[in-house]
Short mmCIF file of C-alpha atoms in Angstrom, two decimals:
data_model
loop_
_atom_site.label_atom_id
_atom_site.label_comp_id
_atom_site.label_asym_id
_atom_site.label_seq_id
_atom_site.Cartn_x
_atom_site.Cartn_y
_atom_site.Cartn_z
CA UNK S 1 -26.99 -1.62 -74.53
CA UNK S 2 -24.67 1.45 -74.87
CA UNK S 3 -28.41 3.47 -76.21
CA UNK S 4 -30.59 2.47 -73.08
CA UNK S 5 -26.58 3.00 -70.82
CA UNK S 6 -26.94 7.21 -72.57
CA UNK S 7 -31.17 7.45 -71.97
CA UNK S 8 -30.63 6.41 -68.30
CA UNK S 9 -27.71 8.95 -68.36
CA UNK S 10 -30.28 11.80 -69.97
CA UNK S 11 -32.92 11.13 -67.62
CA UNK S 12 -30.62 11.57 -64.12
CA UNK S 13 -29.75 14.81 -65.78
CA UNK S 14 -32.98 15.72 -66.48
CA UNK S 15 -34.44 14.58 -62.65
CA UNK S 16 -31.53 16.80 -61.28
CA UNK S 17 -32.80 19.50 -63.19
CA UNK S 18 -36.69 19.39 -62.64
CA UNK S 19 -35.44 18.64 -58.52
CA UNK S 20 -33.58 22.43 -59.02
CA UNK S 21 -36.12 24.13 -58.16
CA UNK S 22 -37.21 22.14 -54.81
CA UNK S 23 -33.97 21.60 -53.64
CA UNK S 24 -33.66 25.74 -54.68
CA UNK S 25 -36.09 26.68 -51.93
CA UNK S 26 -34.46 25.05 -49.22
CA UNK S 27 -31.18 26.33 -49.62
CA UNK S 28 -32.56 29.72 -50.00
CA UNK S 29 -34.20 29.34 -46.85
CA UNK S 30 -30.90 28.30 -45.14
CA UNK S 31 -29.13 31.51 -46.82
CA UNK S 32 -31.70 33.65 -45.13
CA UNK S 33 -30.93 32.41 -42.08
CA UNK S 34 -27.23 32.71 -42.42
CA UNK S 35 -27.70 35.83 -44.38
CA UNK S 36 -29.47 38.06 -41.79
CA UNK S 37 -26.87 37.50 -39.45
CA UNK S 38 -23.45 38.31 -41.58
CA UNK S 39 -24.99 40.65 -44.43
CA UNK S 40 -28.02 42.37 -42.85
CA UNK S 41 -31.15 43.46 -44.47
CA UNK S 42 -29.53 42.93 -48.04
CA UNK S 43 -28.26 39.37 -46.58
CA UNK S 44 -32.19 38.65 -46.53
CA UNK S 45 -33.13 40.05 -49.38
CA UNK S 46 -31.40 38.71 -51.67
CA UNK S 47 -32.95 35.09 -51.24
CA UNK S 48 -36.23 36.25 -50.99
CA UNK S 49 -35.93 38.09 -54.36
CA UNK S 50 -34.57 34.38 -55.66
CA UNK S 51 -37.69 32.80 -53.95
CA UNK S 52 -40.11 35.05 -55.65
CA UNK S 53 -38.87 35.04 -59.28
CA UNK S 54 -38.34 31.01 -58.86
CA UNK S 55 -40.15 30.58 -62.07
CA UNK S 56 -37.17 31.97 -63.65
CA UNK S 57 -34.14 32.04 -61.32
CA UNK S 58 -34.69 27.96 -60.97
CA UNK S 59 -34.00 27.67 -64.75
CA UNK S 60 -31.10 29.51 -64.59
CA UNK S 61 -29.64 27.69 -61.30
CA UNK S 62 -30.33 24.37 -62.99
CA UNK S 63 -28.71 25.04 -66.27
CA UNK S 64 -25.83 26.38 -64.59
CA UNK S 65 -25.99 22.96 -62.22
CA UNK S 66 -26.05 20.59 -65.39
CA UNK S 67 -23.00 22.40 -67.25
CA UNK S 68 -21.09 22.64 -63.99
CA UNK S 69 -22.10 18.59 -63.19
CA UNK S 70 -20.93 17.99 -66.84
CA UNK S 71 -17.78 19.46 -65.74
CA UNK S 72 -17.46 17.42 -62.91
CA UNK S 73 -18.35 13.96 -64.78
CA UNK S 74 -15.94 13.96 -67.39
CA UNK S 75 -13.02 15.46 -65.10
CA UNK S 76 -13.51 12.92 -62.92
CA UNK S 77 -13.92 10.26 -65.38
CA UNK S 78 -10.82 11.69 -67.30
CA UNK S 79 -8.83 12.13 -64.71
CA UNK S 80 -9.78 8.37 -62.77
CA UNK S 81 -8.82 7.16 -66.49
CA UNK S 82 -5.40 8.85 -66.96
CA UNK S 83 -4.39 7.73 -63.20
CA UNK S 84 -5.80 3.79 -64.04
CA UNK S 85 -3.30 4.45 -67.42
CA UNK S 86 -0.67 5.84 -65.65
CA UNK S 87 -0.99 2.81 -63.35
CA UNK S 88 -0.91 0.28 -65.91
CA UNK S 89 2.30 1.44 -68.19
CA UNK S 90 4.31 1.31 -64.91
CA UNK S 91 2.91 -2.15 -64.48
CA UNK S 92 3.39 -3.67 -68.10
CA UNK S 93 6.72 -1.91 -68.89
CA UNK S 94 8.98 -3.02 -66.79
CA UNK S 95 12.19 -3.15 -69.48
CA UNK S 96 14.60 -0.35 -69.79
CA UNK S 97 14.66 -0.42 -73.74
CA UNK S 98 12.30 -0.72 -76.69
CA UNK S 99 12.67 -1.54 -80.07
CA UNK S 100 10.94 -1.43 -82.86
CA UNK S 101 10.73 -0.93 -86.38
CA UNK S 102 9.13 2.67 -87.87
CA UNK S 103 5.13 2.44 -87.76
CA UNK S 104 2.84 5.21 -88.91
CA UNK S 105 0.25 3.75 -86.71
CA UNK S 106 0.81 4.67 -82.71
CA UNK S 107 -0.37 1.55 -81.41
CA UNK S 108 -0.05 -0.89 -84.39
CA UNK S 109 3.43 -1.95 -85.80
CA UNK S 110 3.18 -3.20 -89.08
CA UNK S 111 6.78 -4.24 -90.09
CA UNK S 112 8.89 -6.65 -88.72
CA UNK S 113 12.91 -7.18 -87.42
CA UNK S 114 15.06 -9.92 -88.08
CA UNK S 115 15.94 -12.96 -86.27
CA UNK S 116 19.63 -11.84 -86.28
CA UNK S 117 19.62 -8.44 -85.74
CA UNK S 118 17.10 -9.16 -82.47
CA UNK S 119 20.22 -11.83 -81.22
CA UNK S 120 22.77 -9.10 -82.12
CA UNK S 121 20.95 -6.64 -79.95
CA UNK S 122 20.77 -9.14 -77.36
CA UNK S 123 24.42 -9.81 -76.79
CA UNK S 124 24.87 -5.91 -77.14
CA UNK S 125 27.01 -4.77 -74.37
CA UNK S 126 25.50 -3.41 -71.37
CA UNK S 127 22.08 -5.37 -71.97
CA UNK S 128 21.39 -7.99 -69.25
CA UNK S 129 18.88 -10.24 -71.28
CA UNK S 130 15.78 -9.83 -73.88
CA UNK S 131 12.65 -10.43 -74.62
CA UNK S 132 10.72 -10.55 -78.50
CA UNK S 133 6.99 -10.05 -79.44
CA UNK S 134 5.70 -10.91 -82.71
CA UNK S 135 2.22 -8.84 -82.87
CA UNK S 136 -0.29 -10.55 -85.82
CA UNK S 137 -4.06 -10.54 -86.75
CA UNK S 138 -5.41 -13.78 -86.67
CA UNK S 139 -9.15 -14.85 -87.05
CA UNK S 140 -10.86 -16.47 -84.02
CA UNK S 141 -14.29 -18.16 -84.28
CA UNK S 142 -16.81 -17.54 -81.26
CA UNK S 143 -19.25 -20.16 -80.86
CA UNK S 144 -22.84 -18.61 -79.88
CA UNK S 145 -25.69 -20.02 -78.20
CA UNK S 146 -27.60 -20.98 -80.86
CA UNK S 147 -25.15 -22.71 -84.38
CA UNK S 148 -26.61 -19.10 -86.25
CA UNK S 149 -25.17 -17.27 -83.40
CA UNK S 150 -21.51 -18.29 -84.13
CA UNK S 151 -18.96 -15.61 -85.50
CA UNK S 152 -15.78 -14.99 -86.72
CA UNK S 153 -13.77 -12.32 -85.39
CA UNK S 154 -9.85 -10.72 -85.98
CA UNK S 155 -8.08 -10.43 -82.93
CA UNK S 156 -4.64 -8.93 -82.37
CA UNK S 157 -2.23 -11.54 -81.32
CA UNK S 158 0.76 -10.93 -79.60
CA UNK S 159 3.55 -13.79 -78.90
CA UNK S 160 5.72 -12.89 -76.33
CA UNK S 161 9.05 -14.78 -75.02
CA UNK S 162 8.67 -13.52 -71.33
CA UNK S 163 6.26 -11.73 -69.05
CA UNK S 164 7.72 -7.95 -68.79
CA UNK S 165 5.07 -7.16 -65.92
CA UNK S 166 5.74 -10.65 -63.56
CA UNK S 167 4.53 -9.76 -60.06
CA UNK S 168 3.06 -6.64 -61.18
CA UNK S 169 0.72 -7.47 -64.38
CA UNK S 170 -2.98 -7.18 -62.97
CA UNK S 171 -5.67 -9.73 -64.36
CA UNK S 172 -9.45 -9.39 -63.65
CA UNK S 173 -9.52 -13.41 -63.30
CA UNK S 174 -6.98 -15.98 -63.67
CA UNK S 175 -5.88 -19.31 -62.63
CA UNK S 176 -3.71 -18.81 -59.97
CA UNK S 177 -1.11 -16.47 -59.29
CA UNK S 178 1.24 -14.87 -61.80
CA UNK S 179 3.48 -17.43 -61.76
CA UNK S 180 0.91 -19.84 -62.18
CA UNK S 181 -1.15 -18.19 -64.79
CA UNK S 182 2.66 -17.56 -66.89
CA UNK S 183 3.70 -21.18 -66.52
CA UNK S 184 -0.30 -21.89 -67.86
CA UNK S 185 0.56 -19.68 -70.76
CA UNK S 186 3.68 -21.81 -71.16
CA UNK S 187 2.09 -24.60 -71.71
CA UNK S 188 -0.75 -23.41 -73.98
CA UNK S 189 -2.96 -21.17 -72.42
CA UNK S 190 -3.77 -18.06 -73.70
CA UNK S 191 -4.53 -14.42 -71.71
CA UNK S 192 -7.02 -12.57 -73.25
CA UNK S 193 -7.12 -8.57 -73.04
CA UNK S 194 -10.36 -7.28 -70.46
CA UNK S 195 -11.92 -5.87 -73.95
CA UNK S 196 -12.57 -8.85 -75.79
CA UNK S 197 -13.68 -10.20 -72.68
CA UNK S 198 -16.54 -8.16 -72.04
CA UNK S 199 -17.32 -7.78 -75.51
CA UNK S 200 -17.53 -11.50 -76.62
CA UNK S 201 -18.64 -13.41 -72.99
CA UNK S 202 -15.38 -15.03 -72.13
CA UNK S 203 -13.85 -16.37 -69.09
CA UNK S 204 -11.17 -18.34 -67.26
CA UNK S 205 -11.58 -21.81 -68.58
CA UNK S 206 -13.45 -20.96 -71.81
CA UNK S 207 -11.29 -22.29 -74.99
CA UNK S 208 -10.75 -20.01 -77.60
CA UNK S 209 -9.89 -21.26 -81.18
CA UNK S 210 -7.98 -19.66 -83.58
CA UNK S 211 -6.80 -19.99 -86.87
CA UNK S 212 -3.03 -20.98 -87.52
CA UNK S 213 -1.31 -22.32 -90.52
CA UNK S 214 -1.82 -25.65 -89.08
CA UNK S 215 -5.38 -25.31 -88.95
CA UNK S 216 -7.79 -24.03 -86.02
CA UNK S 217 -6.95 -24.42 -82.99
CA UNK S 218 -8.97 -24.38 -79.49
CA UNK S 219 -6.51 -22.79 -77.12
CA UNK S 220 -7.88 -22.71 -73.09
CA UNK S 221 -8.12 -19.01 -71.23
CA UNK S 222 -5.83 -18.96 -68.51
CA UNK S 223 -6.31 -15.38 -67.67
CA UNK S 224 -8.29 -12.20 -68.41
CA UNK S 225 -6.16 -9.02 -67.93
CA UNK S 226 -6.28 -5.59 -67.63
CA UNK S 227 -5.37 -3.63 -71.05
CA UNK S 228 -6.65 -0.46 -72.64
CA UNK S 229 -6.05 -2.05 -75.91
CA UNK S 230 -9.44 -0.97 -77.83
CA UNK S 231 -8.74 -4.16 -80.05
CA UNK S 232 -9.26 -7.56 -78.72
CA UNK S 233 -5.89 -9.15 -78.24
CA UNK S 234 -4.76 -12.26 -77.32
CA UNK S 235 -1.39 -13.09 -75.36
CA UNK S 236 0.20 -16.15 -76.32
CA UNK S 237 4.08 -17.75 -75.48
CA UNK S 238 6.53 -16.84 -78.11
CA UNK S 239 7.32 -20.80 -78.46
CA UNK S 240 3.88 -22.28 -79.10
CA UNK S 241 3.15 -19.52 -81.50
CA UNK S 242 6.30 -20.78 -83.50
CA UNK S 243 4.97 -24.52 -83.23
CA UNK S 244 1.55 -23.49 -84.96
CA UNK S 245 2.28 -20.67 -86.65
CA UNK S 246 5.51 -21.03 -89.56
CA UNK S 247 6.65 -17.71 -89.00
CA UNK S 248 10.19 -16.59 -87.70
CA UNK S 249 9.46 -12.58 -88.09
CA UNK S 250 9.75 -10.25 -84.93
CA UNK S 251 7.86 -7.16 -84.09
CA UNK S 252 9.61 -5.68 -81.14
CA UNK S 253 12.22 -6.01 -78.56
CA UNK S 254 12.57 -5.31 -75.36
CA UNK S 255 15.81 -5.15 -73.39
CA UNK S 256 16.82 -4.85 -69.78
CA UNK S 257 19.85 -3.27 -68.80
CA UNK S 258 22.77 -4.54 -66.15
CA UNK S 259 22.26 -2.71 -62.74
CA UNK S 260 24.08 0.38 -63.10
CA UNK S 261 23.97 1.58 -66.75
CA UNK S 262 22.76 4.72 -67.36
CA UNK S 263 19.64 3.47 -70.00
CA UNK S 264 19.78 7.03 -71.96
CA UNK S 265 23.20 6.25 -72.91
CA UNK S 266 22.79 3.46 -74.08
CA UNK S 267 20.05 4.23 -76.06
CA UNK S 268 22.17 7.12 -77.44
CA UNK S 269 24.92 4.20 -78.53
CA UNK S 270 21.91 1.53 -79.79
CA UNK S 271 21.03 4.23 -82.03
CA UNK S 272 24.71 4.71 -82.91
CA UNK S 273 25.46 1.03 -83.56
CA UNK S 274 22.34 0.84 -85.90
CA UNK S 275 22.54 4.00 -87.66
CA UNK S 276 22.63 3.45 -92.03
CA UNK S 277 21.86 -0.40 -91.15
CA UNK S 278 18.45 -0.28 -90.15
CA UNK S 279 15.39 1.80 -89.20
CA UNK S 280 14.43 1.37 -85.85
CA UNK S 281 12.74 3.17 -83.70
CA UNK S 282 15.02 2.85 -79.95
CA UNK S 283 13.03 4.52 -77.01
CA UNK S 284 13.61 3.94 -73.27
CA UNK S 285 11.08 3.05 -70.56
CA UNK S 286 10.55 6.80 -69.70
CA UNK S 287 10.18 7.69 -73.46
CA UNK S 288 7.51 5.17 -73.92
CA UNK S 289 5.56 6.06 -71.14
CA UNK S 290 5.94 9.92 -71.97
CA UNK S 291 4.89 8.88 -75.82
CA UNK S 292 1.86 7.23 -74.51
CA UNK S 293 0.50 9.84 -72.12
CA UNK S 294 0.79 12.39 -74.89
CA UNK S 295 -1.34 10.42 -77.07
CA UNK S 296 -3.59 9.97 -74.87
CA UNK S 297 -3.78 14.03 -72.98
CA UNK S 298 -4.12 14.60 -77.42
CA UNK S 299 -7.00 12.32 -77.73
CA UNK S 300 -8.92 13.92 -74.53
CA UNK S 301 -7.81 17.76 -75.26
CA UNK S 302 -11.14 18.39 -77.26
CA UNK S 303 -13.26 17.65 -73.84
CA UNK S 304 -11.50 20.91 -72.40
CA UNK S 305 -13.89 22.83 -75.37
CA UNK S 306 -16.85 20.71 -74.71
CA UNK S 307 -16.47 21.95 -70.70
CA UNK S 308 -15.84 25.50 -72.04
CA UNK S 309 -18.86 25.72 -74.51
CA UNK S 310 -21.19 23.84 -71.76
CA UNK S 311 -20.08 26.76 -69.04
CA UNK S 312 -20.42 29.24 -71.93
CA UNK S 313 -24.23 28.18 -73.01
CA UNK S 314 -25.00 28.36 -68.72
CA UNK S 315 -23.40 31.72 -68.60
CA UNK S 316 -25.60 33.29 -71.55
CA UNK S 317 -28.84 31.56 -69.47
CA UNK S 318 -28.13 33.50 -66.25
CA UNK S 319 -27.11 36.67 -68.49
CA UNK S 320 -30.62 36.56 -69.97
CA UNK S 321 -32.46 35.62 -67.17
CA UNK S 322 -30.48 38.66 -64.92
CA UNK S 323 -31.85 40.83 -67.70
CA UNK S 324 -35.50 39.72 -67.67
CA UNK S 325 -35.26 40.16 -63.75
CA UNK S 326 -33.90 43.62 -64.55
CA UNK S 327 -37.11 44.60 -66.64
CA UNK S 328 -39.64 43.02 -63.94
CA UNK S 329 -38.15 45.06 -60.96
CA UNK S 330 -37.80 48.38 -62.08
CA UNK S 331 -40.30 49.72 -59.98
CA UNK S 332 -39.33 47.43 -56.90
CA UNK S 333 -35.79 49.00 -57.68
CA UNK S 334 -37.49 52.17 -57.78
CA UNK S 335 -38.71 52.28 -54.57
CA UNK S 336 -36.15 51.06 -52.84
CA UNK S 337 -33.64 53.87 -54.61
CA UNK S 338 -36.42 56.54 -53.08
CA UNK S 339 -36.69 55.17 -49.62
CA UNK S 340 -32.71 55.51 -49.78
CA UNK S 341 -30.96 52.52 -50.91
CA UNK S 342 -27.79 53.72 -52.37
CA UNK S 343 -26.47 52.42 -55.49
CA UNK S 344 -23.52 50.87 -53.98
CA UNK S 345 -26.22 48.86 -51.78
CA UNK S 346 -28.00 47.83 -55.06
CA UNK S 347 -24.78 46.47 -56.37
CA UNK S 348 -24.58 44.55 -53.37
CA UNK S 349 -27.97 43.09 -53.27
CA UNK S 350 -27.58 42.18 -57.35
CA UNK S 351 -24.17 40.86 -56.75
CA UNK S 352 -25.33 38.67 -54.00
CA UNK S 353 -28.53 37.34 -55.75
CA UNK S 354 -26.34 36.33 -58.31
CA UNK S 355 -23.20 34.77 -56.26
CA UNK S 356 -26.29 32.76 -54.53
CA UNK S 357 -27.45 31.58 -58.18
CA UNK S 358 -24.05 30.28 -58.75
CA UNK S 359 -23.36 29.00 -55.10
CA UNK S 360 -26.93 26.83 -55.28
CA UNK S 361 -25.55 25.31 -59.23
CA UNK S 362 -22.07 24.66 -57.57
CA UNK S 363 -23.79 23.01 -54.50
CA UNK S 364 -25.99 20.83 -57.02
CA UNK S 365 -23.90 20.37 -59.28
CA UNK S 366 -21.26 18.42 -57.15
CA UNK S 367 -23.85 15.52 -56.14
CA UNK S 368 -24.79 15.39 -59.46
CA UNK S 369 -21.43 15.44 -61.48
CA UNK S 370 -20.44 12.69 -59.21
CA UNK S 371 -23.19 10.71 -60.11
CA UNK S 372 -22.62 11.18 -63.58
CA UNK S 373 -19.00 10.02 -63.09
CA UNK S 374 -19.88 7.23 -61.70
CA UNK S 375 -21.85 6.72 -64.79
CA UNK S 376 -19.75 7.57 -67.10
CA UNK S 377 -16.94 4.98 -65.25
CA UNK S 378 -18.49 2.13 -64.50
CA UNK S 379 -21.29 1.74 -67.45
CA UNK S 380 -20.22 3.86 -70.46
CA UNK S 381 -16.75 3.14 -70.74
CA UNK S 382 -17.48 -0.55 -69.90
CA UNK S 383 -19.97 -0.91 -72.38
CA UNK S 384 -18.11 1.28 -74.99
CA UNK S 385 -14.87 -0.12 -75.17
CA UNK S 386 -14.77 -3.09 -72.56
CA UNK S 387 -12.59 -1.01 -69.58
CA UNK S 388 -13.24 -1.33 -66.70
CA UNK S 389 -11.50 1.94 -64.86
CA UNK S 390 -10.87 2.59 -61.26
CA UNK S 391 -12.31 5.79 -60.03
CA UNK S 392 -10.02 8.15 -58.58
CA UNK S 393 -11.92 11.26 -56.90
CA UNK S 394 -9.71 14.72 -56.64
CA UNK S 395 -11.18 17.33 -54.17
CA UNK S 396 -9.72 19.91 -56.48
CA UNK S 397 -12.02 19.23 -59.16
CA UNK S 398 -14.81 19.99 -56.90
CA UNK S 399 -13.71 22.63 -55.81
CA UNK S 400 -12.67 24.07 -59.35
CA UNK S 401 -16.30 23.08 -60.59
CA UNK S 402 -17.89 25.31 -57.88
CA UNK S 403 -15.71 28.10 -58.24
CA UNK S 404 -16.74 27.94 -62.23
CA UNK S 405 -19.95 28.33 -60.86
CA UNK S 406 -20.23 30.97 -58.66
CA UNK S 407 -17.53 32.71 -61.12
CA UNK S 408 -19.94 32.70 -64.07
CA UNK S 409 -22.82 33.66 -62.54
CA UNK S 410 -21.03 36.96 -60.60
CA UNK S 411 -19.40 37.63 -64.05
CA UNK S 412 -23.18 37.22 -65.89
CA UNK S 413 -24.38 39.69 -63.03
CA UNK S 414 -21.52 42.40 -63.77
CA UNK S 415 -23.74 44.38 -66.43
CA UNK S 416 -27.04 44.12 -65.30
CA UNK S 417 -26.08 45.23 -61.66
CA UNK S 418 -24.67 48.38 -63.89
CA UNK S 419 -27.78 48.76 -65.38
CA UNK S 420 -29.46 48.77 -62.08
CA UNK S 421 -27.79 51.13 -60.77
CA UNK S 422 -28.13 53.55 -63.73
CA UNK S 423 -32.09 53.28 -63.11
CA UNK S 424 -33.18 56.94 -61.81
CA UNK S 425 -36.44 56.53 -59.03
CA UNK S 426 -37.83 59.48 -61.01
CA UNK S 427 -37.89 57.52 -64.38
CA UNK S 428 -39.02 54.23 -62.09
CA UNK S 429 -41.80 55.59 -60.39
CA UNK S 430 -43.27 57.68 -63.14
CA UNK S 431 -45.72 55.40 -64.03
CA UNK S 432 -47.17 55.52 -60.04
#
């Protein structure tokens, strides 16, 4: 259930964040150690001061940790999902030239070619062979375990003449090979997209009927493959969807070009040959691929605010818990201004209290983020939309995410070192 998949999600964020504080002390007590040997007196310090406002500094550390994790989770999770996408459209389109009709949905088309004009293009000179899809809804009924449990349910079904991937198209389960799972489909089968496989309990062997104009019709699973088609959809062979179905229409073409052609040119002189006869829409392989990345960069660009206004919330949580710190140690600061601490020494010791804040949320944070990643991979997106992604981990976001990190919190420590070194011991100490 994708409600118990987000609570289990809320809870190992809010375990990392109650462990903060623990996992706070020990790390201060190994940057004491380090510290008194590479920055001195103000090397050990500046832990101890973390150590003995804990109360407060831990709430600031794990704040930062949980917007920095957050960071880490979805990059991961986008970026392992635009490599898996990537992956796939160099799997699946394998022709040099697409064609179809004007759509204004991106992954839908709704109008059809003709018969003649897709044989016309065929024989066009240059183009090696072709291939046709005729893309329908059609109604399938599930069968439940129990007769009140049965369903119906549109599915997107897409008759193709030939297998554009071959060798390369990827299936989760099948019945053979690709060869033997395409010569299945020739002879009845159907391949059913990973979503609708997930989403509806089907497998390899399972029959799933549909309705044609002949009737329904209980066509066998021959393979389950990988598509990040949100829709169910259902691959059929262009022939047998003619036998059942009494419809001659076309939705797209695909062409392959003879070795040598330059395949921009000859989209250039497609477009040319069609131009005042029809409206088509004539992209090459690189064009589609470049279309569909866009789309999907467009659908993801609002996460980049999300990150932003997570790192922006931490940032105001160290700023006010600096500030607080600021007001409790006026007459530590005090003291140590009259026994001579300079101010350029203050600014040290504030500036490394705070670059340890951020260094202990970066550390954290990385465990964490990658956990959530995980997460986010292998159980939300599965149970959201049926995907099932293939993680792809980039040391750069890592090491982005902790230098956001220790970034904010030295840029949340800017003013109120300032103000610490404004403080006068006279002023301080009055009160002694």
């Amino acid at each position: 259930n994708l409600v118990i998949a987000f609570a289990g999600l809320f809870a190992i964020i809010l375990a990392a964040a109650l462990l903060a504080p623990l996992l706070t002390l020990g790390l201060m007590a190994v940057a004491q150690r380090l510290g008194g040997g590479v920055g001195g007196l103000i090397g050990r310090m500046a832990p101890r001061a973390i150590v003995r406002a804990l109360s407060r500094t831990s709430v600031a550390i794990a704040a930062l940790m949980v917007a920095v994790s957050v960071i880490i989770g979805v990059g991961v999770m986008i970026g392992s999902f635009r490599t898996t996408v990537e992956l796939w459209l160099e799997d699946v389109l394998q022709a040099d030239i697409f064609i179809s009709p004007p759509s204004l949905s991106a992954n839908q088309v709704l109008t059809t070619l003709e018969p003649a004009l897709a044989a016309e293009l065929a024989r066009f000179p240059g183009v090696a062979r072709a291939a046709v899809t005729r893309a329908v809804d059609v109604a399938a009924f599930l069968e439940g375990e129990r007769p009140d449990d049965n369903r119906v349910v549109m599915v997107r079904l897409a008759a193709v003449s030939d297998d554009l991937a071959g060798a390369d198209r990827r299936y989760r389960a099948s019945v053979g090979d690709w060869r033997a799972t395409w010569t299945a489909l020739e002879e009845g089968g159907v391949i059913i997209n990973e979503p609708l496989a997930n989403r509806y309990d089907l497998s390899v062997g399972d029959e799933l009927v549909l309705q044609t104009d002949q009737g329904r019709r209980a066509f066998p699973i021959v393979g389950v493959a990988v598509d990040f088609d949100v829709n169910p959809l259902v691959f059929l062979h262009e022939p047998v969807y003619r036998q059942w179905w009494n419809d001659r229409a076309i939705s797209a073409i695909a062409l392959f070009v003879e070795p040598g052609v330059d395949v921009d040119a000859k989209v250039a002189e497609l477009r040319r040959a069609v131009a005042g006869r029809a409206e088509l829409l004539i992209r090459s392989n690189r064009g589609m691929r470049q279309n569909a990345l866009a789309v999907f960069d467009r659908t993801f660009a609002i996460t980049v605010a999300l990150q932003l206004l997570a790192t922006v919330v931490a940032f105001i949580g160290i700023l006010s818990t600096l500030m607080s710190l600021q007001l409790e140690r006026v007459r530590e600061i005090g003291v140590l201004r009259a026994t001579g601490m300079t101010r350029r020494q203050l600014w040290r010791l504030s500036l490394l209290e705070t670059g340890l804040i951020g260094a202990s949320a970066g550390l954290l944070a990385i465990p964490t983020g990658f956990v959530l990643a995980l997460i986010l991979i292998y159980i939300i997106n599965l149970r959201s939309f049926g995907w099932t992604l293939e993680m792809r981990l980039d040391p750069w976001e890592f090491i982005q995410a902790f230098g956001v990190a220790l970034g904010a919190a030295l840029l949340a420590g800017l003013y109120p070192a300032w103000r610490m070194g404004q403080i006068q011991p006279s002023e301080a100490l009055r009160g002694e």
